[in-house]
GROMACS .gro file of C-alpha atoms in nm:
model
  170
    1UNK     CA    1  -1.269  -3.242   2.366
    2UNK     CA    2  -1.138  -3.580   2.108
    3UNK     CA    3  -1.496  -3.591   2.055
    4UNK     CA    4  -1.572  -3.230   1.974
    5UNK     CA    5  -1.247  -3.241   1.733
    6UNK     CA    6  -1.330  -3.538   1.532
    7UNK     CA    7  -1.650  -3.450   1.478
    8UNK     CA    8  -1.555  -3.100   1.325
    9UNK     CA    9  -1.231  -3.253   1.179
   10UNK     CA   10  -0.999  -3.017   1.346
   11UNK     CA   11  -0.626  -3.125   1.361
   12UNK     CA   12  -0.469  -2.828   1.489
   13UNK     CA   13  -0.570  -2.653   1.829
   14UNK     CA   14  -0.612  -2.326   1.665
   15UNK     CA   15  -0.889  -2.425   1.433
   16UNK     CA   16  -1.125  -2.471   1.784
   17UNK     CA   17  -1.116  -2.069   1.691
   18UNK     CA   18  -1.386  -2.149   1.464
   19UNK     CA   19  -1.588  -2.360   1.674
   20UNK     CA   20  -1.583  -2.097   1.988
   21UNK     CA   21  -1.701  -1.798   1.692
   22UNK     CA   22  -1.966  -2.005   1.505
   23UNK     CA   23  -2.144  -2.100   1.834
   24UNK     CA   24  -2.049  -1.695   1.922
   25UNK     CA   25  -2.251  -1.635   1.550
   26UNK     CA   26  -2.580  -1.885   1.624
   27UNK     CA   27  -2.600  -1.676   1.980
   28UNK     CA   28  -2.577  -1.351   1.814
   29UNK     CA   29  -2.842  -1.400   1.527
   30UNK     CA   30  -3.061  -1.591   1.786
   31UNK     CA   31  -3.077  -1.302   2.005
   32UNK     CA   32  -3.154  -1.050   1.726
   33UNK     CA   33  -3.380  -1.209   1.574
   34UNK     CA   34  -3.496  -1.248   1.928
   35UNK     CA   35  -3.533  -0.914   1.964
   36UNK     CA   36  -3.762  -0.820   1.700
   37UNK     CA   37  -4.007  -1.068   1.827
   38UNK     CA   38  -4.047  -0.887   2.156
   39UNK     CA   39  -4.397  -0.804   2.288
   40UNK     CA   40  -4.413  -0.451   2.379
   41UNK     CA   41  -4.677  -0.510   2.675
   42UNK     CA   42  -4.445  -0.674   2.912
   43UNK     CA   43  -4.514  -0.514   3.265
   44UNK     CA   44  -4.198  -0.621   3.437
   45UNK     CA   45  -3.878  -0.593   3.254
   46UNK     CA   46  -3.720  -0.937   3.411
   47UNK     CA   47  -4.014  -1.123   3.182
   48UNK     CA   48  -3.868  -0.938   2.925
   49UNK     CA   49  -3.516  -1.061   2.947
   50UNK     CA   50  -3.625  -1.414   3.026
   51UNK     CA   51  -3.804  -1.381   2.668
   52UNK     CA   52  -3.496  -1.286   2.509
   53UNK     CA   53  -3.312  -1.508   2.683
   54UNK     CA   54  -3.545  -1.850   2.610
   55UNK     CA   55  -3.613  -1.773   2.235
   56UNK     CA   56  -3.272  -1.623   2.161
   57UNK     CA   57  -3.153  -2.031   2.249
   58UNK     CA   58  -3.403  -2.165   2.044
   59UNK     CA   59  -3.345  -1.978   1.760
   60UNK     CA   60  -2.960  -2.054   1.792
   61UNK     CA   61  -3.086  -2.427   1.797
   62UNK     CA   62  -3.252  -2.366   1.503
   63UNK     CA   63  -2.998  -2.222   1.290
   64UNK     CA   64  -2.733  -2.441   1.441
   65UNK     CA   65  -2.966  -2.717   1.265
   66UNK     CA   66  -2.993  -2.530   0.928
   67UNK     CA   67  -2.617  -2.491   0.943
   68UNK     CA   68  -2.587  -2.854   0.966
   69UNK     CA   69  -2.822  -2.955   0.677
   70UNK     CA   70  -2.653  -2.675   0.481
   71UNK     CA   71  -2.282  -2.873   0.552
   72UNK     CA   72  -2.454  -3.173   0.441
   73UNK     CA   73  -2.531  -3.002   0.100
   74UNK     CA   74  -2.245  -2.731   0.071
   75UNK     CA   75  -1.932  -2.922   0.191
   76UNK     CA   76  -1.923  -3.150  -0.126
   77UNK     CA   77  -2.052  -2.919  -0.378
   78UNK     CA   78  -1.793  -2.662  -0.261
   79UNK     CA   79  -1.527  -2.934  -0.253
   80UNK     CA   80  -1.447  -2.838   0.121
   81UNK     CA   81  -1.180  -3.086   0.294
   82UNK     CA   82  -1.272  -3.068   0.696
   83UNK     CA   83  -1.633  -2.916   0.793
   84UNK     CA   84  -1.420  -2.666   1.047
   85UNK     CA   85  -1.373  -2.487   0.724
   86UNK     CA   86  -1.732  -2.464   0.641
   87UNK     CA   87  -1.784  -2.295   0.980
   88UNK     CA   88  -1.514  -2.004   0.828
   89UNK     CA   89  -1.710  -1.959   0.495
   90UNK     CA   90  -1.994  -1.933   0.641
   91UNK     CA   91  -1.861  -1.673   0.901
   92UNK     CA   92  -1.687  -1.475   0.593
   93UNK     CA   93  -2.011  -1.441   0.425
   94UNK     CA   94  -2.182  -1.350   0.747
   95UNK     CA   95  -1.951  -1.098   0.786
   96UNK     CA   96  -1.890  -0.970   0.406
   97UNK     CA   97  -2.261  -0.935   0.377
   98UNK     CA   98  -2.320  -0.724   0.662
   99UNK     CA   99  -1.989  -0.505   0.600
  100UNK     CA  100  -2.082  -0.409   0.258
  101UNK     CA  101  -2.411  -0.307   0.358
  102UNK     CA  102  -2.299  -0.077   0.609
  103UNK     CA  103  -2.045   0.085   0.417
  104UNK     CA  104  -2.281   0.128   0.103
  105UNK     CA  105  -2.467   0.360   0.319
  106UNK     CA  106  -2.200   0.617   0.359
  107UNK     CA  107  -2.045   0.576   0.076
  108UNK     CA  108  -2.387   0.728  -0.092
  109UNK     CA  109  -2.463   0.967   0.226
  110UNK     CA  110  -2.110   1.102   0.083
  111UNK     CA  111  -2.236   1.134  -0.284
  112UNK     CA  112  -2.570   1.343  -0.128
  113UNK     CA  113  -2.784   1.048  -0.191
  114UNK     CA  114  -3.002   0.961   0.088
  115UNK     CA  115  -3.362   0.768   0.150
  116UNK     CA  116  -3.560   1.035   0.223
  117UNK     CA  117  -3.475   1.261  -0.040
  118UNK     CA  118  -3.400   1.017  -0.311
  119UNK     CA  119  -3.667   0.838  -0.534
  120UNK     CA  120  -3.681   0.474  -0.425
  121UNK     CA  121  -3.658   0.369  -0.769
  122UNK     CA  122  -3.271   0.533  -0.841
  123UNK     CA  123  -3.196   0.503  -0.440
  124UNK     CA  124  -3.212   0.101  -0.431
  125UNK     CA  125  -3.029   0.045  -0.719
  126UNK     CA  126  -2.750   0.288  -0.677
  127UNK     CA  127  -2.689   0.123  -0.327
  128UNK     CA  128  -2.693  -0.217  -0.471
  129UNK     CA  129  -2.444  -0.112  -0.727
  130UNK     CA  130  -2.221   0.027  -0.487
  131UNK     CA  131  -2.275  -0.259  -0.217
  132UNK     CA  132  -2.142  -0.513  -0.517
  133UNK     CA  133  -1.769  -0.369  -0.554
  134UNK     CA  134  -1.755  -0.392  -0.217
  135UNK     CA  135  -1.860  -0.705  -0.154
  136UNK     CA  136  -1.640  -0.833  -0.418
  137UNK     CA  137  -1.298  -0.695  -0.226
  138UNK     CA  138  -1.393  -0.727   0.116
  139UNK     CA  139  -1.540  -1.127  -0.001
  140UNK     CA  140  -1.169  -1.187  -0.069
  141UNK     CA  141  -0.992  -1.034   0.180
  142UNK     CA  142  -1.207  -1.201   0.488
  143UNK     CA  143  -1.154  -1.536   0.299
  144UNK     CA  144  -0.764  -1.418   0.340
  145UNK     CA  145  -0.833  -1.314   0.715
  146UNK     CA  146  -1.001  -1.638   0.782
  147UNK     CA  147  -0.775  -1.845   0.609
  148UNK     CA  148  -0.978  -1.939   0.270
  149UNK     CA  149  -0.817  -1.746   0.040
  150UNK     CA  150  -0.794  -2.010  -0.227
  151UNK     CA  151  -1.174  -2.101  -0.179
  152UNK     CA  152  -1.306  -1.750  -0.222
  153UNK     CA  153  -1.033  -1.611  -0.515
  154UNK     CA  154  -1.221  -1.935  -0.702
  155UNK     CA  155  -1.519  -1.845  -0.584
  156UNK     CA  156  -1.486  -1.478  -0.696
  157UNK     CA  157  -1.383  -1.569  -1.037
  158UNK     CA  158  -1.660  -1.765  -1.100
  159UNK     CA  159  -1.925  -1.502  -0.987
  160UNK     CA  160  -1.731  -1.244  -1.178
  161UNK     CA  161  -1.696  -1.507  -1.457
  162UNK     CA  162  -2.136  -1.520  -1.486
  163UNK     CA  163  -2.113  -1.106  -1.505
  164UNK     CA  164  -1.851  -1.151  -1.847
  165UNK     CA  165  -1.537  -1.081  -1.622
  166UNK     CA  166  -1.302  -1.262  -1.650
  167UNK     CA  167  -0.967  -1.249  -1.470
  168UNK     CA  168  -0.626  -1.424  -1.492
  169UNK     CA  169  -0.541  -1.706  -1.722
  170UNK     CA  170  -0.832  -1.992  -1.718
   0.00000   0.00000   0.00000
């Protein structure tokens, strides 16, 4: 367990939070991703499982590797102190990104805007503006959640910053 705590640079027993929900994250994706690369032709549904089960680890290997090159990359360009911390950015984004795109759908189901009925061409773009103002809000308070509220109120400044926003004193 020393081991496991250097090498994520955890100095508080709570931060191994982060640790048990990124590994929790690499499983998940693996096995979705796992799941659109089923066969349909399997004749006995324990083969299909096993499938699932064998490439849903390898894909959380494999991500689990890009996440580490990514660390190597990210954690000094982002100015990030202890790589557990990296592990809660990159679970913020995971799960800003995936919020915002669920609620955008609603939100314009609400309006009377839906796929089928709407031209592609003023459909995509009306969901992407609405996904943005959410994403913006819920960005900041997962950061807050997660405990990186300083890391993403900088980082939403400067995105807002490249669309001629500016906010606060600078």
């Amino acid at each position: 367990m020393q081991e496991l705590k250097e090498r994520w640079e955890i100095t508080k027993n709570w931060q191994l939070i982060y640790i048990f929900l990124g590994i929790i994250g690499l499983l998940a994706c693996g096995f979705f991703v796992a799941r659109k690369l089923i066969p349909t032709n399997f004749e006995d549904v324990m083969y299909e499982y096993l499938f699932v089960l064998i490439v849903s680890f390898i894909n959380a290997y494999i991500f689990y590797r890009i996440a580490l090159w990514l660390f190597k990359k990210l954690g000094p360009k982002w100015k990030v102190e202890y790589r557990w911390e990296l592990i809660a950015i990159f679970i913020v984004f995971a799960i800003t990104g995936s919020a915002s795109a669920r609620l955008s759908g609603p939100v314009l189901e609400w309006i009377g805007l839906d796929r089928d009925t709407t031209s592609g061409w003023i459909f995509w773009p009306l969901r992407l503006l609405i996904i943005f103002p959410f994403y913006q809000v819920l960005l900041v308070v997962m950061g807050w959640i997660f405990g990186q509220f300083d890391f993403f109120w900088a980082f939403e400044k400067k995105m807002l910053k490249r669309f001629g926003i500016r906010l606060g004193k600078e």
